[in-house]
Short mmCIF file of C-alpha atoms in Angstrom, two decimals:
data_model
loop_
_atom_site.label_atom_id
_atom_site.label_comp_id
_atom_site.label_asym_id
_atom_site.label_seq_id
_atom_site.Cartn_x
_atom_site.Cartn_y
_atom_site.Cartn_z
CA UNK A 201 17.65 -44.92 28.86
CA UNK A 202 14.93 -42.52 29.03
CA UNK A 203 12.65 -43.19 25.69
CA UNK A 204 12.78 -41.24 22.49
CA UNK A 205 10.12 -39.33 20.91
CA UNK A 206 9.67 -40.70 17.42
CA UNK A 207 7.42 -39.06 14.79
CA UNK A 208 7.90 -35.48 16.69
CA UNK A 209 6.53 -32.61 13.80
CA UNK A 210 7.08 -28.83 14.57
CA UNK A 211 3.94 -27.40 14.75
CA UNK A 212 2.47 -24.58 11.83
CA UNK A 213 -0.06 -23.99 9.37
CA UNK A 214 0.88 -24.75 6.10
CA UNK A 215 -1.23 -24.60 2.57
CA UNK A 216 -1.63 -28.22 1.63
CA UNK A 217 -2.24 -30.23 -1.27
CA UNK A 218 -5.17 -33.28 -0.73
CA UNK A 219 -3.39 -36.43 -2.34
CA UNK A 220 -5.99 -38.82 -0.62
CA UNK A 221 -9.87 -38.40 1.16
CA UNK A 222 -12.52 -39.58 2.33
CA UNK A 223 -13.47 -35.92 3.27
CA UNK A 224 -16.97 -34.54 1.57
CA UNK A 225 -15.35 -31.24 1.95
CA UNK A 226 -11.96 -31.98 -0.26
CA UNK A 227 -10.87 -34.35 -2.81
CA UNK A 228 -7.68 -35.48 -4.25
CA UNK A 229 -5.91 -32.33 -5.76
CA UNK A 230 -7.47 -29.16 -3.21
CA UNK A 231 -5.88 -26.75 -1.45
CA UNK A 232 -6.53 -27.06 2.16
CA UNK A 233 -5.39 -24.33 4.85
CA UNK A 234 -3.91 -26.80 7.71
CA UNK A 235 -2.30 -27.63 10.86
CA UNK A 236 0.32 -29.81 9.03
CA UNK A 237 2.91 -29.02 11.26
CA UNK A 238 6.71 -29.04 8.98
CA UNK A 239 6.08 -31.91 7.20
CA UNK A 240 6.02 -33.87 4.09
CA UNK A 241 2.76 -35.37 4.66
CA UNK A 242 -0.25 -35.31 7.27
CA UNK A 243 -3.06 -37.34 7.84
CA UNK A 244 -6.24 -35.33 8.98
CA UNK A 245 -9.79 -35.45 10.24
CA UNK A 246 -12.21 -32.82 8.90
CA UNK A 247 -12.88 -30.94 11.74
CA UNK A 248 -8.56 -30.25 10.98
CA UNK A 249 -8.48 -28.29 8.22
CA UNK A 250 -10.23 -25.41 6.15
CA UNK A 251 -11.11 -26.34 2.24
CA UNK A 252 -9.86 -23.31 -0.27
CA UNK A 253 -14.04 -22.16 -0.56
CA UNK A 254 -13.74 -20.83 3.43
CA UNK A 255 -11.45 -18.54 1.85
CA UNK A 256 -12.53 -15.20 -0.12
CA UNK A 257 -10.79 -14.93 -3.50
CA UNK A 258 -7.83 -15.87 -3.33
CA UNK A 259 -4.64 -15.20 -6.36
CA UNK A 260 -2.47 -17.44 -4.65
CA UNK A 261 -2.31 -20.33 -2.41
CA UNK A 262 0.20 -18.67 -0.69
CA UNK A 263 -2.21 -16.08 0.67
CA UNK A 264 -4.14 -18.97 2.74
CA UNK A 265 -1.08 -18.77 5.35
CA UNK A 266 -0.31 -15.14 4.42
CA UNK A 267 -2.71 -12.36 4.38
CA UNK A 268 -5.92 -14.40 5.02
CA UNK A 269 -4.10 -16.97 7.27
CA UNK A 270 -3.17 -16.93 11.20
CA UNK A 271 -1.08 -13.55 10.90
CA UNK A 272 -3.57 -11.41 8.79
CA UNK A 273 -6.55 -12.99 11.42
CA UNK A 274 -3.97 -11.72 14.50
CA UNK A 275 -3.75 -8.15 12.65
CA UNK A 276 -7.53 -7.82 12.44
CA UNK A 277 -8.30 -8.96 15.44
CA UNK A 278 -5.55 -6.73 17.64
CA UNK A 279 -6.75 -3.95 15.36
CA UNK A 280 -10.41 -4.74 15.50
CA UNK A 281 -11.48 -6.24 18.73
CA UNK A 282 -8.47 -4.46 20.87
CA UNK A 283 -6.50 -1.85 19.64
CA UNK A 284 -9.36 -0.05 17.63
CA UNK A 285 -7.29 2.67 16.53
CA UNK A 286 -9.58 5.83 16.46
CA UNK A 287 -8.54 9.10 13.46
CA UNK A 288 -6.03 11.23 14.98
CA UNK A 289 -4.30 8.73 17.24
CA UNK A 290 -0.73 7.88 16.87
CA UNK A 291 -0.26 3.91 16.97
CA UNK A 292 3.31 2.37 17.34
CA UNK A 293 3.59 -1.07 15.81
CA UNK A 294 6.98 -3.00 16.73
CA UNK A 295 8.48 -5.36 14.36
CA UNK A 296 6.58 -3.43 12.01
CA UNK A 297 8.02 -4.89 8.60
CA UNK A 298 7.19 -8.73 10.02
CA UNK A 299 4.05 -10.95 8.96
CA UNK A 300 1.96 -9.13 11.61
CA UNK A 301 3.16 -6.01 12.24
CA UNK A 302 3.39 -4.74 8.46
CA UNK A 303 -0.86 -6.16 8.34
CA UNK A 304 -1.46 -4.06 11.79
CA UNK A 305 0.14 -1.15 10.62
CA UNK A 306 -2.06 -0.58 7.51
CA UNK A 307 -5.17 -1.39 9.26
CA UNK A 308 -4.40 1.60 11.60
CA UNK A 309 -3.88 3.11 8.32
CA UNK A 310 -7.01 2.87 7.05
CA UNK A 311 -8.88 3.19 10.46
CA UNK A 312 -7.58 7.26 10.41
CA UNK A 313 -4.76 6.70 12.99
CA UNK A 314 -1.17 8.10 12.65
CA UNK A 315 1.63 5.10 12.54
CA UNK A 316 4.72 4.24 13.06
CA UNK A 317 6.49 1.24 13.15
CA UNK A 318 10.09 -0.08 14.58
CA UNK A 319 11.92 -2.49 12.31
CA UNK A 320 15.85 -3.35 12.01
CA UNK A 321 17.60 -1.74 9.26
CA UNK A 322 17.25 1.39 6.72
CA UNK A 323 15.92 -0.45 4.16
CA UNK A 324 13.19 -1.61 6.12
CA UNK A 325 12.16 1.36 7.58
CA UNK A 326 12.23 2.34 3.77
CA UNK A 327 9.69 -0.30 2.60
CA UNK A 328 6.91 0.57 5.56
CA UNK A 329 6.79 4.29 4.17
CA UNK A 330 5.73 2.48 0.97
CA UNK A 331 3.25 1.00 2.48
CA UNK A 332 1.89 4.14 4.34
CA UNK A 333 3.56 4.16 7.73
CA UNK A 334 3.58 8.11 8.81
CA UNK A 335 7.70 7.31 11.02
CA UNK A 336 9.70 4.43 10.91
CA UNK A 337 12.29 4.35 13.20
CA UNK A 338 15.55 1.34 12.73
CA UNK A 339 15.78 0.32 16.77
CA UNK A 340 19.64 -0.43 15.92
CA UNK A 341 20.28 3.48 15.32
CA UNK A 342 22.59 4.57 18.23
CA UNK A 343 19.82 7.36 18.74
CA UNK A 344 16.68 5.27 18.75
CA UNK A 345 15.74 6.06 22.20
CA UNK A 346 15.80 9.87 21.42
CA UNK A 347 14.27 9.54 18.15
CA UNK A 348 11.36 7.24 19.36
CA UNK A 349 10.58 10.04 22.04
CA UNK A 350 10.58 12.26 19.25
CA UNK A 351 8.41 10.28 16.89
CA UNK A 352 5.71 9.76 19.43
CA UNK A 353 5.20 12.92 20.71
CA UNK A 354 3.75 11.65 23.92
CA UNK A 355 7.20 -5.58 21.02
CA UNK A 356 8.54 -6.53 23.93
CA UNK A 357 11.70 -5.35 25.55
CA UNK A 358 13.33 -1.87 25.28
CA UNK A 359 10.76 -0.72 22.37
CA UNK A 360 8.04 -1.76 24.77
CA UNK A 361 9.39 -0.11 27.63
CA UNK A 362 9.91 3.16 25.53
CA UNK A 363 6.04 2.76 24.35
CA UNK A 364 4.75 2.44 28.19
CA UNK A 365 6.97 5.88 29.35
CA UNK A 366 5.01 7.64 26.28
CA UNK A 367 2.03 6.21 26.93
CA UNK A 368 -1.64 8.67 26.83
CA UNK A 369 -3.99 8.69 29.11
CA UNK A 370 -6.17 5.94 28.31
CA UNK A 371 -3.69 4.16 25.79
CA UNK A 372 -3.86 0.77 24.49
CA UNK A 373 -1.02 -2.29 24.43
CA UNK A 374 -2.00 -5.38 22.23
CA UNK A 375 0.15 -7.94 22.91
CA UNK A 376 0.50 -10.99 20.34
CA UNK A 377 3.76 -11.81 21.05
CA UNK A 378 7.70 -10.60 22.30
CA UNK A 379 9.83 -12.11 19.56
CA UNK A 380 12.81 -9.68 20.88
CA UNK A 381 12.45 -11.53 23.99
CA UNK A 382 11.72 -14.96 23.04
CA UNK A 383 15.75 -16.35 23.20
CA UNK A 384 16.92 -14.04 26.07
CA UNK A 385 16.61 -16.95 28.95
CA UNK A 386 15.08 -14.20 30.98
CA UNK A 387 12.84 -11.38 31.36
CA UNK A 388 12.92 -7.56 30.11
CA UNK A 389 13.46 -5.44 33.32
CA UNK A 390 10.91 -2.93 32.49
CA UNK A 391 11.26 0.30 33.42
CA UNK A 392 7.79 1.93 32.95
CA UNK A 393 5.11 -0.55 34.08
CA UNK A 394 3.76 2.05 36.70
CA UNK A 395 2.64 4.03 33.19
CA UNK A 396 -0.09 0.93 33.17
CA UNK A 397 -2.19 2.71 36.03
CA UNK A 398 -0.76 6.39 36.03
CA UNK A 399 -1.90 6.36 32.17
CA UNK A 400 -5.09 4.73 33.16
CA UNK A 401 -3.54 2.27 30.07
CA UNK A 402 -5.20 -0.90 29.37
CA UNK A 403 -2.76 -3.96 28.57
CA UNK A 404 -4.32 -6.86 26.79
CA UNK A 405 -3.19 -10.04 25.28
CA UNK A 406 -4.87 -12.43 22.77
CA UNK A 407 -4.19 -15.81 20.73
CA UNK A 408 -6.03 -15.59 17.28
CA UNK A 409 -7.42 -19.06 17.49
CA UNK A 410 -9.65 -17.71 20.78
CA UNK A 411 -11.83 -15.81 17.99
CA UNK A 412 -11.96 -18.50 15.18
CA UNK A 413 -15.68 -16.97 15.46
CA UNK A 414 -14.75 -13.73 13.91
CA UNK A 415 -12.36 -15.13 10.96
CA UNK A 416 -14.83 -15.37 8.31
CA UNK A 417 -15.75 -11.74 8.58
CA UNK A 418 -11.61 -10.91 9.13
CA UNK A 419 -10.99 -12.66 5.76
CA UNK A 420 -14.37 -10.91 3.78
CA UNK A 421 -12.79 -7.39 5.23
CA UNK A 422 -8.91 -7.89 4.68
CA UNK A 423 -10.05 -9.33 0.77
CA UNK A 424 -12.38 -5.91 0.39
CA UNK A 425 -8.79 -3.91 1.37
CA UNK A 426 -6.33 -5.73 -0.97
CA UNK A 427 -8.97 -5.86 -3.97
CA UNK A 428 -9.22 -1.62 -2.69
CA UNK A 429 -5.99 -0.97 -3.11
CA UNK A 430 -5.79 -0.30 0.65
CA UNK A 431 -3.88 -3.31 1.80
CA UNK A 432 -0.37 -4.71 0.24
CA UNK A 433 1.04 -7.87 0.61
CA UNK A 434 4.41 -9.50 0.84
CA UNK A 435 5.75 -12.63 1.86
CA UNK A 436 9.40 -13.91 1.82
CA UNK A 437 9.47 -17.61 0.52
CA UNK A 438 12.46 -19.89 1.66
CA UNK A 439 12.51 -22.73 -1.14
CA UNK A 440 14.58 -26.03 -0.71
CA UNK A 441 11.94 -27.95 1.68
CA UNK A 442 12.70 -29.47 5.21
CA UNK A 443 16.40 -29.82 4.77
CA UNK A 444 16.52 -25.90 5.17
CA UNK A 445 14.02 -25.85 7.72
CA UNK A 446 15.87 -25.69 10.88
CA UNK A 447 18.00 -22.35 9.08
CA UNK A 448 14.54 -20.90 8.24
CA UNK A 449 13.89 -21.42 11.24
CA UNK A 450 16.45 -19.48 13.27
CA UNK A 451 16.27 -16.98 10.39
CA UNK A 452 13.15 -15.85 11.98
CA UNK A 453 15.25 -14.24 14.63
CA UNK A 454 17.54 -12.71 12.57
CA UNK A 455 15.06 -10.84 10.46
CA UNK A 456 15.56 -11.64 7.15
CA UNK A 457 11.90 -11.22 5.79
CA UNK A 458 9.79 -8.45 4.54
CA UNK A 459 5.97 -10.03 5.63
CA UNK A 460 5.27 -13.18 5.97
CA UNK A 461 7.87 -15.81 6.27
CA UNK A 462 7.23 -19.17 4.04
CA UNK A 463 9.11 -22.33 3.77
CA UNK A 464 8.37 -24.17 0.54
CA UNK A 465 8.10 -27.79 0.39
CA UNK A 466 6.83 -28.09 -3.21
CA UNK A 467 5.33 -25.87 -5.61
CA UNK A 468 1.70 -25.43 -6.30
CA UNK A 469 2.23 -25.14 -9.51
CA UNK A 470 3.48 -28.08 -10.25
CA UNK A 471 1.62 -31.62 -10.73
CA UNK A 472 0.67 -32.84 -7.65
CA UNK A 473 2.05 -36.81 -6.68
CA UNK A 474 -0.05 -39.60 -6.99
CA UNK A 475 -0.46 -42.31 -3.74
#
């Protein structure tokens, strides 16, 4: 019999309660931001996790996997380091009303640009105009393809093909990810790659934990936004712990969430246990 993996923990960041440390950095009953994977418990070494203070005011524990946690950091940085949306350019953001997507939108937002994001239903495309998006388009509308054209004037799969045909000279892809793509078994034929060099385009992808350098000032400038009134945040939280994990999971792909995504194992508001 081949041997079984025992002890195997999906990996993810999760906002965690200290119930035992040896740590200088947290003690019994802190909020630490880390990689727990999904589970019940973890057992750490410092150089692991992130104590609450790395974190600018925060209203929420929450927020440490939200806003100021790996998708926020992957908004700034595709905004900041690659994208840097300039006033007066349009930028498209696909699966706009996601974690990501609804972060990278406002930040072209407040860098000047025109926006607009791709989601999958009305109501969707409803909430990103509340959070400033100039178009949003539903990419289940019979007439997307048409409508897109019309939008740009000019995430993977058919949205990303679309983007590359309407592509400027000298336009910008940051990719952080192909969630439409992820389950297909195999790849997008793309249509519009030649756009790359015609357009003079550059194409660039990027894992947020390459720049863990850059996250403390991400975090001070995403905090200065939401305490501005320039940045909103949502989050859809899943309760009923790991036995709905595997549902949350596939949920994912199905869309069901406004921002980030959250599966909650216990509530921070109530008393911590005791080891």
């Amino acid at each position: 019999m081949p041997p079984v993996e025992i002890g195997a923990v999906m990996r993810g960041y999760s906002a965690a309660r200290v119930l035992f440390s040896k740590s200088s950095i947290a003690q019994p009953g802190d909020i630490i931001h880390a990689p727990t994977g999904w589970s019940e418990y973890a057992i750490l070494a410092e150089s692991e996790f992130e104590p609450m203070s790395h974190f600018p005011e925060l209203g929420h524990p929450k927020d440490m996997i939200g806003t100021m946690g790996i998708v926020g950091l992957t908004a700034w940085l595709g905004m900041t380091l690659i994208g840097d949306p300039k006033p007066g350019e349009t930028v498209v953001i696909s699966a706009a009303a996601g974690a990501t997507g609804s972060i990278a939108g406002q930040i072209a937002k407040i860098r000047g640009a025109r926006v607009i994001g791709t989601t999958g239903s009305d109501e969707k495309c409803e909430w990103l105009k509340e959070l400033g998006f100039d178009e949003a388009l539903n990419y289940k509308d019979p007439d997307f393809g048409k409508k897109f054209v019309e939008a740009t004037f000019i995430v993977g799969g058919e949205i990303l093909d679309l983007a590359l045909g309407q592509a400027n000279l000298n336009a910008r892809f940051v990719m952080c990810g192909q969630i439409s793509v992820y389950n297909n078994g195999k790849p997008y034929p793309y249509k519009n790659l030649n756009h790359v060099t015609l357009m003079r385009a550059k194409m660039e992808g990027f894992i947020v934990v390459d720049h863990m350098d850059r996250w403390g000032e991400a975090r001070a400038e995403l905090a200065s936004w939401i305490k501005e009134g320039k940045l909103k945040t949502t989050e859809t939280i899943v309760k009923g712990g790991l036995k709905v994990a595997e549902q949350t999971l596939l949920d994912i792909f199905k869309g069901i969430n406004r921002g980030k995504l959250m599966l909650e194992l216990k509530n921070p508001d109530e008393s911590p246990l005791k080891l």
